[in-house]
Amino acid sequence: MVNLEQKIKLSVLGQDEAVSAVANAIRRSRAGLSDETRPIASFLFLGPTGVGKTETAKTLSRELFGDEKALIRIDMTEYTESHSISRLIGAPPGYVGFEEGGQLTEQVRRKPYSVILFDEAEKAHLLIFNAFLQILDDGRLTDGKGRTVNFKNTVIIMTSNLGGQYHLDDKLSAMDIQAKVFEELKKFFRPELLNRLDQIVSFTQLKKENIKGIIKIQLDSLKNRLQEKGYTVTFGESVEQMVLLYGFDKIYGARPIRRVIQNKIEDELALQILEGKLISGKKYQLGFIENRLVIK
């Protein structure tokens, strides 16, 4: 726990303040300074798309619970109607879906040690927020079958893109952006919910050097996967330049990078491997010439 910041920063770049805020809250809980009847920690992650909010949640699940599979992800755009509470916690007896249980409660019952990510939380119906309040207050939730589900060993993360447009306005200072985002926040989130969270964490727009670092991380990941299959590859500078050219988007942040690597590099590599043109045990240098992948 002492080095939690450093571990998160290996995969989340350019968000030092946000990472420190998260790590401090986790350490307070692990040191026994937090209320033990509530979840380990609870956060609202704010910021534009593609800046590291979800990646932080994934990293926390690895570092706290040893496995990325400990991440439970709930898309709140699917819970905008009043009746959707039944899908989340389970339908009451006599209603359709009673036997299936709730999408949230059943997952937490199976994985009580987990990070729960409520994506785009502001889209949820008011009744869903009532369930959030019970989780944050008591560390438990009663499902449709009347059973109590324990959330005391979970980390709760809600994300929101509210105010993301302000990060694109170069005329606004960091303080101006934060003030405007918090004004937006008050329109969608009830004060009693915000006051129960351990930390509201702001993620900022990524800089170009951060994007370059993320590209390197993802290319290294591909290199390691290929190495496991017996293919040793190195990427020339032209590869990183190509991914930067097509993978960086001011609106979507680092999110397009993965797709560009898949479409521009992995697709061609897969074809070469299946055709037998790449031979296990050999070394290959990859580069781009006139927007075409060249393998030597």
Short mmCIF file of C-alpha atoms in Angstrom, two decimals:
data_model
loop_
_atom_site.label_atom_id
_atom_site.label_comp_id
_atom_site.label_asym_id
_atom_site.label_seq_id
_atom_site.Cartn_x
_atom_site.Cartn_y
_atom_site.Cartn_z
CA MET A 1 0.00 0.00 0.00
CA VAL A 2 2.93 2.34 0.67
CA ASN A 3 3.90 2.29 -3.03
CA LEU A 4 0.36 2.28 -4.43
CA GLU A 5 0.85 5.58 -6.32
CA GLN A 6 3.92 4.28 -8.14
CA LYS A 7 2.11 1.10 -9.16
CA ILE A 8 -0.92 2.96 -10.50
CA LYS A 9 1.29 5.46 -12.36
CA LEU A 10 2.86 2.61 -14.35
CA SER A 11 -0.37 2.41 -16.36
CA VAL A 12 -2.09 5.74 -15.63
CA LEU A 13 -0.01 8.63 -16.95
CA GLY A 14 -0.38 12.37 -16.45
CA GLN A 15 -2.81 12.14 -13.51
CA ASP A 16 -0.51 12.51 -10.50
CA GLU A 17 -2.94 14.50 -8.33
CA ALA A 18 -5.82 12.12 -9.02
CA VAL A 19 -3.68 9.05 -8.34
CA SER A 20 -2.40 10.49 -5.05
CA ALA A 21 -5.96 11.27 -3.91
CA VAL A 22 -7.04 7.69 -4.62
CA ALA A 23 -3.98 6.14 -2.96
CA ASN A 24 -4.38 8.29 0.18
CA ALA A 25 -8.02 7.23 0.60
CA ILE A 26 -7.13 3.54 0.21
CA ARG A 27 -4.29 3.84 2.74
CA ARG A 28 -6.57 5.52 5.29
CA SER A 29 -8.87 2.52 5.09
CA ARG A 30 -6.10 -0.07 5.24
CA ALA A 31 -4.60 1.69 8.27
CA GLY A 32 -7.92 1.35 10.09
CA LEU A 33 -8.73 5.06 10.07
CA SER A 34 -11.96 4.73 8.09
CA ASP A 35 -15.40 3.54 9.17
CA GLU A 36 -15.25 -0.26 8.98
CA THR A 37 -19.00 -0.57 8.41
CA ARG A 38 -18.70 1.16 5.04
CA PRO A 39 -16.93 0.12 1.81
CA ILE A 40 -13.12 0.23 1.78
CA ALA A 41 -13.29 3.51 -0.16
CA SER A 42 -15.72 5.36 -2.40
CA PHE A 43 -14.92 7.77 -5.22
CA LEU A 44 -16.47 9.88 -7.93
CA PHE A 45 -14.04 10.11 -10.86
CA LEU A 46 -14.60 13.23 -12.97
CA GLY A 47 -13.00 14.15 -16.27
CA PRO A 48 -13.23 13.89 -20.05
CA THR A 49 -13.25 10.60 -21.96
CA GLY A 50 -10.06 8.59 -22.35
CA VAL A 51 -7.92 10.11 -19.58
CA GLY A 52 -7.45 7.12 -17.25
CA LYS A 53 -10.56 6.81 -15.07
CA THR A 54 -11.34 3.22 -16.07
CA GLU A 55 -7.66 2.27 -16.19
CA THR A 56 -7.29 3.45 -12.59
CA ALA A 57 -10.17 1.17 -11.58
CA LYS A 58 -8.56 -1.78 -13.38
CA THR A 59 -5.22 -1.13 -11.72
CA LEU A 60 -6.83 -0.89 -8.28
CA SER A 61 -8.50 -4.27 -8.80
CA ARG A 62 -5.10 -5.79 -9.63
CA GLU A 63 -3.22 -4.17 -6.77
CA LEU A 64 -5.87 -4.63 -4.06
CA PHE A 65 -7.34 -7.99 -5.02
CA GLY A 66 -4.68 -9.55 -7.23
CA ASP A 67 -6.71 -9.81 -10.41
CA GLU A 68 -8.29 -7.50 -12.99
CA LYS A 69 -11.27 -9.88 -12.93
CA ALA A 70 -12.07 -8.43 -9.51
CA LEU A 71 -13.45 -5.41 -11.38
CA ILE A 72 -17.25 -5.33 -11.62
CA ARG A 73 -18.34 -2.85 -14.29
CA ILE A 74 -21.90 -1.54 -14.44
CA ASP A 75 -22.95 0.71 -17.34
CA MET A 76 -25.40 3.17 -15.79
CA THR A 77 -26.80 4.20 -19.18
CA GLU A 78 -28.75 0.93 -18.91
CA TYR A 79 -30.41 2.06 -15.66
CA THR A 80 -32.18 5.27 -16.64
CA GLU A 81 -35.75 4.07 -15.97
CA SER A 82 -37.43 3.58 -12.57
CA HIS A 83 -38.01 -0.14 -13.17
CA SER A 84 -34.31 -0.73 -13.90
CA ILE A 85 -33.64 -0.93 -10.14
CA SER A 86 -35.01 -4.49 -10.40
CA ARG A 87 -32.26 -5.40 -12.88
CA LEU A 88 -29.64 -4.00 -10.53
CA ILE A 89 -30.67 -5.61 -7.23
CA GLY A 90 -33.14 -8.27 -8.42
CA ALA A 91 -36.88 -8.39 -8.96
CA PRO A 92 -39.16 -9.01 -5.96
CA PRO A 93 -41.02 -12.37 -5.59
CA GLY A 94 -43.70 -12.94 -8.22
CA TYR A 95 -42.07 -10.67 -10.83
CA VAL A 96 -40.25 -11.60 -14.02
CA GLY A 97 -36.53 -12.14 -13.39
CA PHE A 98 -36.92 -13.00 -9.69
CA GLU A 99 -34.89 -16.21 -10.01
CA GLU A 100 -32.05 -14.49 -11.89
CA GLY A 101 -31.15 -12.05 -9.13
CA GLY A 102 -29.68 -8.57 -9.62
CA GLN A 103 -26.78 -7.80 -11.96
CA LEU A 104 -24.98 -5.94 -9.17
CA THR A 105 -25.94 -7.96 -6.11
CA GLU A 106 -25.26 -11.35 -7.69
CA GLN A 107 -21.81 -10.29 -8.88
CA VAL A 108 -20.87 -8.91 -5.48
CA ARG A 109 -22.19 -12.05 -3.80
CA ARG A 110 -19.84 -14.12 -6.01
CA LYS A 111 -16.95 -11.65 -5.73
CA PRO A 112 -17.21 -9.90 -2.34
CA TYR A 113 -13.65 -8.57 -2.67
CA SER A 114 -13.94 -6.33 -5.71
CA VAL A 115 -13.76 -2.89 -7.29
CA ILE A 116 -17.19 -1.80 -8.51
CA LEU A 117 -17.20 0.69 -11.37
CA PHE A 118 -20.46 2.53 -12.01
CA ASP A 119 -19.80 4.06 -15.43
CA GLU A 120 -21.53 7.36 -16.33
CA ALA A 121 -23.27 7.42 -12.97
CA GLU A 122 -25.11 10.67 -13.68
CA LYS A 123 -27.32 8.78 -16.19
CA ALA A 124 -28.86 6.59 -13.46
CA HIS A 125 -32.46 6.99 -12.29
CA LEU A 126 -33.17 8.56 -8.89
CA LEU A 127 -34.10 5.15 -7.41
CA ILE A 128 -30.62 3.88 -8.27
CA PHE A 129 -29.11 6.72 -6.26
CA ASN A 130 -31.13 5.56 -3.26
CA ALA A 131 -29.38 2.18 -3.57
CA PHE A 132 -26.02 3.98 -3.75
CA LEU A 133 -26.81 5.78 -0.51
CA GLN A 134 -27.50 2.50 1.29
CA ILE A 135 -24.22 1.01 0.04
CA LEU A 136 -22.19 4.09 1.05
CA ASP A 137 -23.92 4.47 4.43
CA ASP A 138 -24.19 0.88 5.64
CA GLY A 139 -21.85 -1.14 3.45
CA ARG A 140 -24.69 -3.44 2.49
CA LEU A 141 -27.69 -3.73 0.19
CA THR A 142 -30.84 -5.84 0.35
CA ASP A 143 -31.60 -7.64 -2.90
CA GLY A 144 -34.96 -8.57 -4.42
CA LYS A 145 -35.04 -11.84 -2.48
CA GLY A 146 -34.60 -10.07 0.84
CA ARG A 147 -31.00 -11.21 1.27
CA THR A 148 -28.30 -8.86 2.56
CA VAL A 149 -25.29 -8.39 0.29
CA ASN A 150 -22.11 -7.18 1.96
CA PHE A 151 -20.18 -4.32 0.29
CA LYS A 152 -17.68 -3.74 3.11
CA ASN A 153 -14.82 -5.35 1.17
CA THR A 154 -15.43 -3.41 -2.04
CA VAL A 155 -14.11 -0.19 -3.51
CA ILE A 156 -16.90 1.90 -5.05
CA ILE A 157 -16.05 4.05 -8.06
CA MET A 158 -18.55 6.18 -9.94
CA THR A 159 -17.39 7.89 -13.12
CA SER A 160 -18.81 10.90 -14.92
CA ASN A 161 -17.90 12.86 -18.04
CA LEU A 162 -19.88 15.88 -16.82
CA GLY A 163 -18.17 19.12 -17.80
CA GLY A 164 -15.80 17.33 -20.15
CA GLN A 165 -16.32 20.08 -22.73
CA TYR A 166 -14.64 22.61 -20.44
CA HIS A 167 -11.36 20.69 -20.65
CA LEU A 168 -11.30 21.42 -24.38
CA ASP A 169 -11.48 25.19 -23.85
CA ASP A 170 -7.89 26.47 -23.93
CA LYS A 171 -9.02 29.85 -22.56
CA LEU A 172 -10.03 28.37 -19.18
CA SER A 173 -7.56 27.91 -16.35
CA ALA A 174 -7.45 24.69 -14.30
CA MET A 175 -9.34 26.43 -11.48
CA ASP A 176 -11.99 27.74 -13.89
CA ILE A 177 -12.49 24.26 -15.32
CA GLN A 178 -12.86 22.71 -11.87
CA ALA A 179 -15.38 25.36 -10.80
CA LYS A 180 -17.51 24.83 -13.90
CA VAL A 181 -17.36 21.04 -13.58
CA PHE A 182 -18.53 21.19 -9.97
CA GLU A 183 -21.43 23.43 -11.00
CA GLU A 184 -22.45 20.75 -13.51
CA LEU A 185 -22.06 18.14 -10.82
CA LYS A 186 -24.59 19.76 -8.53
CA LYS A 187 -27.25 19.56 -11.24
CA PHE A 188 -27.11 15.75 -11.41
CA PHE A 189 -25.87 14.47 -8.05
CA ARG A 190 -27.75 14.98 -4.78
CA PRO A 191 -25.73 16.63 -1.97
CA GLU A 192 -26.35 13.70 0.37
CA LEU A 193 -24.66 11.36 -2.12
CA LEU A 194 -21.67 13.63 -2.74
CA ASN A 195 -21.18 14.12 1.01
CA ARG A 196 -20.99 10.37 1.59
CA LEU A 197 -18.17 9.81 -0.90
CA ASP A 198 -14.63 9.57 0.45
CA GLN A 199 -13.19 11.58 -2.43
CA ILE A 200 -14.25 13.42 -5.57
CA VAL A 201 -11.30 12.98 -7.92
CA SER A 202 -10.69 15.17 -10.97
CA PHE A 203 -8.84 13.76 -13.99
CA THR A 204 -7.42 16.29 -16.44
CA GLN A 205 -6.92 16.38 -20.21
CA LEU A 206 -3.86 14.39 -21.28
CA LYS A 207 -0.83 16.13 -22.74
CA LYS A 208 1.02 14.94 -25.83
CA GLU A 209 3.89 13.50 -23.78
CA ASN A 210 1.37 11.47 -21.77
CA ILE A 211 -0.08 10.06 -24.99
CA LYS A 212 3.40 9.01 -26.14
CA GLY A 213 3.90 7.18 -22.85
CA ILE A 214 0.57 5.36 -23.21
CA ILE A 215 1.50 4.33 -26.77
CA LYS A 216 4.75 2.85 -25.46
CA ILE A 217 2.89 0.93 -22.75
CA GLN A 218 0.47 -0.57 -25.27
CA LEU A 219 3.18 -1.43 -27.80
CA ASP A 220 5.21 -3.09 -25.04
CA SER A 221 2.12 -5.11 -24.13
CA LEU A 222 1.80 -6.30 -27.73
CA LYS A 223 5.52 -7.08 -27.84
CA ASN A 224 5.21 -9.23 -24.71
CA ARG A 225 2.20 -11.13 -26.09
CA LEU A 226 4.13 -11.88 -29.27
CA GLN A 227 7.18 -12.93 -27.23
CA GLU A 228 5.03 -15.47 -25.38
CA LYS A 229 4.20 -17.01 -28.78
CA GLY A 230 7.87 -17.12 -29.76
CA TYR A 231 7.98 -14.02 -31.98
CA THR A 232 10.58 -11.41 -31.02
CA VAL A 233 9.72 -7.98 -32.41
CA THR A 234 10.99 -4.43 -32.04
CA PHE A 235 9.09 -1.34 -33.10
CA GLY A 236 10.79 1.41 -35.04
CA GLU A 237 10.17 5.08 -34.30
CA SER A 238 7.87 5.29 -37.31
CA VAL A 239 5.43 2.91 -35.57
CA GLU A 240 5.07 5.19 -32.54
CA GLN A 241 4.70 8.22 -34.84
CA MET A 242 1.96 6.50 -36.83
CA VAL A 243 0.01 5.52 -33.68
CA LEU A 244 0.38 9.07 -32.33
CA LEU A 245 -0.88 10.53 -35.62
CA TYR A 246 -4.01 8.38 -35.80
CA GLY A 247 -4.51 7.45 -32.14
CA PHE A 248 -4.59 10.79 -30.38
CA ASP A 249 -7.89 12.62 -30.33
CA LYS A 250 -8.47 15.75 -28.27
CA ILE A 251 -12.06 14.76 -27.56
CA TYR A 252 -11.58 11.03 -26.90
CA GLY A 253 -8.13 11.24 -25.31
CA ALA A 254 -6.14 7.99 -25.35
CA ARG A 255 -9.15 5.80 -26.10
CA PRO A 256 -8.53 5.44 -29.91
CA ILE A 257 -4.93 4.22 -29.40
CA ARG A 258 -5.92 0.61 -28.79
CA ARG A 259 -8.08 0.52 -31.92
CA VAL A 260 -5.32 2.01 -34.10
CA ILE A 261 -2.81 -0.59 -32.88
CA GLN A 262 -5.32 -3.35 -33.63
CA ASN A 263 -6.24 -2.08 -37.10
CA LYS A 264 -2.84 -0.89 -38.29
CA ILE A 265 -0.49 -3.44 -36.67
CA GLU A 266 -2.21 -6.47 -35.14
CA ASP A 267 -4.39 -7.22 -38.18
CA GLU A 268 -1.35 -7.42 -40.47
CA LEU A 269 0.66 -9.44 -37.93
CA ALA A 270 -2.21 -11.92 -37.55
CA LEU A 271 -2.35 -12.37 -41.33
CA GLN A 272 1.41 -12.91 -41.57
CA ILE A 273 1.36 -15.45 -38.73
CA LEU A 274 -1.54 -17.45 -40.22
CA GLU A 275 0.13 -17.46 -43.66
CA GLY A 276 3.33 -18.77 -42.10
CA LYS A 277 5.39 -15.72 -43.07
CA LEU A 278 6.37 -15.00 -39.46
CA ILE A 279 8.44 -17.80 -38.01
CA SER A 280 8.63 -18.53 -34.29
CA GLY A 281 12.13 -18.01 -32.89
CA LYS A 282 13.14 -15.32 -35.37
CA LYS A 283 13.56 -11.59 -34.69
CA TYR A 284 11.63 -8.94 -36.60
CA GLN A 285 11.81 -5.17 -36.94
CA LEU A 286 8.52 -3.36 -37.57
CA GLY A 287 8.18 0.04 -39.19
CA PHE A 288 5.83 2.12 -41.31
CA ILE A 289 6.57 3.37 -44.83
CA GLU A 290 3.87 5.37 -46.64
CA ASN A 291 1.22 4.30 -44.13
CA ARG A 292 2.01 0.62 -44.67
CA LEU A 293 3.40 -1.79 -42.06
CA VAL A 294 6.80 -3.13 -43.08
CA ILE A 295 8.22 -6.22 -41.35
CA LYS A 296 11.93 -7.00 -41.72
#
